[in-house]
Short mmCIF file of C-alpha atoms and ligand atoms in Angstrom, two decimals:
data_model
loop_
_atom_site.label_atom_id
_atom_site.label_comp_id
_atom_site.label_asym_id
_atom_site.label_seq_id
_atom_site.Cartn_x
_atom_site.Cartn_y
_atom_site.Cartn_z
CA MET A 9 -45.38 -55.25 27.17
CA MET A 10 -45.44 -52.08 25.09
CA ARG A 11 -43.25 -50.87 22.30
CA HIS A 12 -42.80 -47.33 21.02
CA ASN A 13 -42.62 -46.45 17.35
CA LYS A 14 -40.54 -43.40 16.50
CA SER A 15 -43.56 -41.25 15.77
CA ASP A 16 -46.41 -43.16 17.33
CA VAL A 17 -48.02 -43.76 20.68
CA ALA A 18 -47.18 -46.90 22.62
CA VAL A 19 -48.73 -50.01 21.07
CA ALA A 20 -49.20 -53.25 22.96
CA THR A 21 -47.00 -56.01 21.58
CA ILE A 22 -49.21 -58.89 20.57
CA SER A 23 -48.80 -61.59 17.94
CA ILE A 24 -49.71 -60.80 14.32
CA PRO A 25 -52.65 -63.28 14.39
CA ASP A 26 -53.93 -61.53 17.52
CA ARG A 27 -53.47 -58.15 15.81
CA ILE A 28 -55.39 -59.31 12.73
CA CYS A 29 -58.32 -60.42 14.91
CA GLU A 30 -58.29 -57.10 16.78
CA LEU A 31 -58.25 -55.13 13.52
CA LEU A 32 -61.00 -57.24 11.95
CA ARG A 33 -63.27 -56.43 14.89
CA CYS A 34 -62.51 -52.72 14.38
CA PHE A 35 -63.11 -52.98 10.63
CA TYR A 36 -66.42 -54.77 11.25
CA THR A 37 -67.55 -51.96 13.55
CA LEU A 38 -66.55 -49.40 10.91
CA GLY A 39 -68.56 -51.22 8.23
CA TRP A 40 -65.48 -52.23 6.25
CA CYS A 41 -65.74 -56.01 6.83
CA THR A 42 -69.43 -56.83 7.18
CA ALA A 43 -71.29 -59.89 5.86
CA SER A 44 -68.04 -61.90 5.82
CA GLY A 45 -66.46 -59.56 3.23
CA GLY A 46 -63.20 -57.69 3.44
CA GLY A 47 -60.04 -58.68 5.25
CA ILE A 48 -56.43 -57.92 6.01
CA SER A 49 -52.96 -59.39 5.60
CA ILE A 50 -49.86 -58.47 7.59
CA LEU A 51 -46.26 -59.51 6.82
CA SER A 52 -43.87 -60.67 9.53
CA SER A 53 -41.10 -58.15 10.29
CA ASP A 54 -38.58 -60.14 8.19
CA ARG A 55 -41.18 -60.32 5.37
CA SER A 56 -40.92 -64.12 5.25
CA ILE A 57 -44.48 -64.90 6.42
CA ALA A 58 -47.74 -63.40 5.14
CA TYR A 59 -50.59 -63.77 7.62
CA VAL A 60 -54.13 -63.71 6.19
CA ALA A 61 -57.61 -64.24 7.60
CA PRO A 62 -59.78 -67.14 6.37
CA SER A 63 -62.35 -66.77 3.60
CA GLY A 64 -66.13 -66.54 3.87
CA VAL A 65 -66.42 -66.33 7.66
CA GLN A 66 -67.73 -63.62 9.96
CA LYS A 67 -64.57 -61.55 10.19
CA GLU A 68 -65.41 -60.09 13.60
CA ARG A 69 -65.43 -63.62 15.10
CA VAL A 70 -62.11 -64.85 13.65
CA GLN A 71 -59.74 -66.27 16.28
CA PRO A 72 -55.90 -66.22 16.18
CA THR A 73 -55.80 -69.97 15.51
CA ASP A 74 -57.94 -69.36 12.38
CA ILE A 75 -55.27 -67.19 10.73
CA PHE A 76 -53.26 -68.64 7.82
CA ALA A 77 -49.46 -68.24 7.81
CA LEU A 78 -48.34 -68.26 4.17
CA ASP A 79 -45.03 -68.00 2.36
CA ALA A 80 -43.93 -64.51 1.37
CA ALA A 81 -45.51 -64.86 -2.09
CA CYS A 82 -48.87 -65.76 -0.49
CA ALA A 83 -48.84 -68.85 -2.72
CA ALA A 84 -48.99 -71.65 -0.13
CA PRO A 85 -48.97 -72.27 3.62
CA HIS A 86 -45.55 -71.53 5.12
CA SER A 87 -43.69 -74.81 5.57
CA ASP A 88 -42.55 -73.96 9.10
CA MET A 89 -45.91 -72.74 10.38
CA PRO A 90 -48.98 -74.66 11.59
CA LEU A 91 -52.19 -74.63 9.59
CA PRO A 92 -55.36 -73.17 11.18
CA SER A 93 -56.80 -75.49 13.79
CA ASN A 94 -60.11 -75.74 11.90
CA PRO A 95 -59.46 -77.84 8.73
CA VAL A 96 -62.62 -76.51 7.05
CA LEU A 97 -61.20 -72.99 6.76
CA LYS A 98 -59.93 -71.74 3.41
CA MET A 99 -57.50 -68.91 2.70
CA SER A 100 -59.05 -65.51 2.05
CA GLU A 101 -60.34 -64.96 -1.49
CA CYS A 102 -58.35 -61.73 -1.33
CA THR A 103 -55.03 -63.52 -0.92
CA PRO A 104 -53.89 -63.19 -4.59
CA LEU A 105 -54.75 -59.47 -4.46
CA PHE A 106 -52.78 -58.99 -1.25
CA ALA A 107 -49.88 -60.71 -3.05
CA GLU A 108 -50.12 -58.24 -5.95
CA ALA A 109 -49.83 -55.28 -3.59
CA TYR A 110 -46.90 -56.85 -1.72
CA ARG A 111 -45.15 -57.51 -5.03
CA PHE A 112 -45.79 -54.33 -6.99
CA ALA A 113 -46.76 -51.42 -4.71
CA LEU A 114 -44.06 -48.96 -3.60
CA PRO A 115 -42.78 -48.42 -1.02
CA ALA A 116 -43.09 -52.14 -0.27
CA PRO A 117 -46.21 -52.70 1.87
CA GLY A 118 -46.04 -54.48 5.21
CA ALA A 119 -49.83 -54.81 5.37
CA VAL A 120 -52.74 -54.73 2.93
CA LEU A 121 -56.42 -54.51 3.79
CA HIS A 122 -59.59 -55.02 1.81
CA SER A 123 -62.69 -52.92 2.59
CA HIS A 124 -66.30 -53.36 1.46
CA ALA A 125 -67.37 -50.03 3.00
CA LEU A 126 -70.41 -48.32 1.52
CA GLU A 127 -68.53 -45.02 1.09
CA VAL A 128 -66.02 -46.83 -1.15
CA LEU A 129 -68.78 -48.42 -3.18
CA MET A 130 -70.49 -45.06 -3.68
CA CYS A 131 -67.29 -43.50 -4.99
CA THR A 132 -66.94 -46.28 -7.58
CA ARG A 133 -70.41 -45.25 -8.84
CA LEU A 134 -69.70 -41.52 -8.84
CA PHE A 135 -66.44 -41.71 -10.77
CA GLN A 136 -65.48 -43.48 -14.02
CA ARG A 137 -61.89 -44.71 -14.26
CA GLU A 138 -60.37 -42.64 -11.43
CA PHE A 139 -61.44 -41.32 -8.06
CA ARG A 140 -60.37 -37.68 -7.82
CA SER A 141 -60.62 -35.36 -4.84
CA SER A 142 -59.04 -31.93 -4.51
CA GLU A 143 -61.16 -30.34 -1.79
CA GLY A 144 -58.26 -29.11 0.33
CA LEU A 145 -59.24 -31.45 3.14
CA GLU A 146 -57.00 -31.55 6.23
CA MET A 147 -57.48 -35.33 6.31
CA VAL A 148 -55.41 -35.71 3.10
CA LYS A 149 -52.37 -35.25 5.37
CA GLY A 150 -53.24 -38.70 6.72
CA LEU A 151 -51.92 -40.17 3.46
CA PRO A 152 -48.15 -40.74 3.56
CA GLY A 153 -46.35 -38.10 1.49
CA PHE A 154 -49.43 -35.91 0.94
CA SER A 155 -50.26 -32.36 2.02
CA ASN A 156 -53.79 -31.02 2.41
CA GLU A 157 -53.37 -29.17 -0.91
CA ASP A 158 -52.59 -32.32 -2.90
CA GLU A 159 -55.12 -33.97 -5.17
CA VAL A 160 -55.97 -37.57 -4.31
CA VAL A 161 -56.16 -39.74 -7.45
CA LEU A 162 -56.90 -43.45 -7.23
CA PRO A 163 -57.57 -45.99 -9.99
CA ILE A 164 -60.94 -47.75 -10.29
CA VAL A 165 -61.07 -51.18 -11.95
CA GLU A 166 -64.12 -53.19 -13.01
CA ASN A 167 -65.30 -56.01 -10.78
CA THR A 168 -65.23 -59.72 -11.67
CA PRO A 169 -67.51 -62.59 -10.54
CA VAL A 170 -64.63 -64.21 -8.63
CA GLU A 171 -62.37 -62.01 -6.52
CA SER A 172 -59.15 -63.76 -7.52
CA GLU A 173 -59.87 -62.89 -11.19
CA LEU A 174 -59.14 -59.25 -10.31
CA VAL A 175 -55.42 -59.99 -10.18
CA GLY A 176 -54.49 -58.66 -13.65
CA ARG A 177 -56.58 -55.50 -13.30
CA VAL A 178 -55.30 -54.71 -9.83
CA ARG A 179 -51.69 -55.29 -10.90
CA ALA A 180 -52.08 -53.00 -13.93
CA ALA A 181 -53.67 -50.31 -11.74
CA ILE A 182 -50.88 -50.49 -9.14
CA LEU A 183 -48.24 -50.15 -11.85
CA ALA A 184 -50.07 -47.30 -13.61
CA TYR A 185 -50.59 -45.29 -10.38
CA PRO A 186 -47.32 -45.58 -8.42
CA GLN A 187 -48.32 -42.67 -6.12
CA ALA A 188 -51.59 -44.33 -5.10
CA HIS A 189 -52.12 -46.03 -1.75
CA ALA A 190 -55.18 -47.95 -2.93
CA VAL A 191 -57.07 -49.48 -5.84
CA LEU A 192 -60.88 -49.26 -5.95
CA VAL A 193 -63.05 -52.00 -7.47
CA ARG A 194 -66.38 -50.93 -8.98
CA ASN A 195 -69.48 -52.04 -7.03
CA HIS A 196 -67.22 -53.91 -4.64
CA GLY A 197 -64.68 -52.12 -2.43
CA CYS A 198 -60.98 -51.32 -2.33
CA TYR A 199 -57.51 -52.57 -1.47
CA ILE A 200 -55.39 -50.24 0.68
CA TRP A 201 -51.81 -50.75 1.84
CA GLY A 202 -49.06 -49.26 3.97
CA THR A 203 -45.49 -50.01 4.97
CA THR A 204 -46.73 -51.25 8.37
CA TRP A 205 -50.14 -52.33 9.68
CA GLU A 206 -50.32 -49.00 11.50
CA LYS A 207 -49.69 -47.06 8.26
CA ALA A 208 -52.13 -49.24 6.34
CA THR A 209 -54.94 -48.69 8.84
CA THR A 210 -54.38 -44.95 9.28
CA THR A 211 -54.19 -44.56 5.50
CA ALA A 212 -57.44 -46.51 5.24
CA GLU A 213 -59.10 -44.32 7.88
CA ALA A 214 -58.03 -41.17 6.02
CA LEU A 215 -59.21 -42.52 2.66
CA HIS A 216 -62.62 -43.63 3.97
CA TYR A 217 -63.08 -40.15 5.43
CA ILE A 218 -62.04 -38.54 2.12
CA PHE A 219 -64.42 -40.83 0.19
CA GLU A 220 -67.37 -39.90 2.39
CA ALA A 221 -66.51 -36.19 2.48
CA THR A 222 -66.18 -36.10 -1.32
CA GLU A 223 -69.57 -37.78 -1.75
CA ARG A 224 -71.29 -35.46 0.72
CA LEU A 225 -69.75 -32.36 -0.83
CA ARG A 226 -70.84 -33.44 -4.32
CA ALA A 227 -74.35 -34.23 -3.10
CA SER A 228 -74.61 -30.94 -1.25
CA ARG A 229 -73.44 -28.99 -4.30
CA ALA A 230 -75.97 -30.80 -6.48
CA LEU A 231 -78.75 -30.10 -3.98
CA HIS A 232 -77.86 -26.45 -3.61
CA SER A 233 -76.73 -25.67 -7.13
CA GLY A 234 -79.44 -23.02 -7.55
CA PRO A 235 -79.66 -19.52 -6.04
CA ALA A 236 -80.29 -20.94 -2.56
CA ARG A 237 -76.74 -22.29 -2.43
CA THR A 238 -75.73 -22.91 1.18
CA LEU A 239 -72.43 -24.79 0.86
CA LEU A 240 -69.44 -22.50 1.17
CA SER A 241 -67.21 -22.51 -1.86
CA ILE A 242 -63.75 -22.74 -0.34
CA PRO A 243 -60.89 -21.88 -2.71
CA HIS A 244 -58.14 -24.50 -2.80
CA ALA A 245 -55.02 -25.35 -4.72
CA HIS A 246 -56.60 -27.41 -7.48
CA GLY A 247 -59.74 -25.47 -8.21
ZN1 ZN B 327 -64.15 -58.27 -1.60
#
């Protein structure tokens, strides 16, 4: 069975646990969820159930019966839903961070993902407190509400030894940057959200592209900063 979104291609209707497994395999292939890191949470359409992947497992091998169904606050397993079939599994370490995005980000997210991609990590080393990109990239249109002439500004917070200890920093960053679709964590990765899982993943694809393009452009400018400059200097709205 297929359903049609207003502005999207037909998408096969599958359960949210099935969708999470499908997306985790994609994210693994993209390098976002390797070495058991990263993850995703999706809310049910009535926002009463938050589905999250288990912690510390190979994300590309997660099965639908491994997915946790939590209450809307991501605080405990949903009372009306079964626990994962494997009793050894634990909820994702990212769960409290997903909860922060659900609670404080606007417009209210329907899905939040966590990426450990190398291009994210590199940006957290190239920038101090904020990632900034104003290269006039067409891909910026992939961010809801943005045109290609807009500057992309995202907060970067410092990492902690335990992922759940990031809660206060991530919350403060979300509240301080209400236009942002993501929070970056130094030497670690990022949290990205969207009003639906489709918006969250397309936003994530656009941001990963922007991260890599920004890094390459900076590296190319540094390499060719002398008279033998080969990178075209393209004028754009934000200099
Ligand atoms: Zn992580």
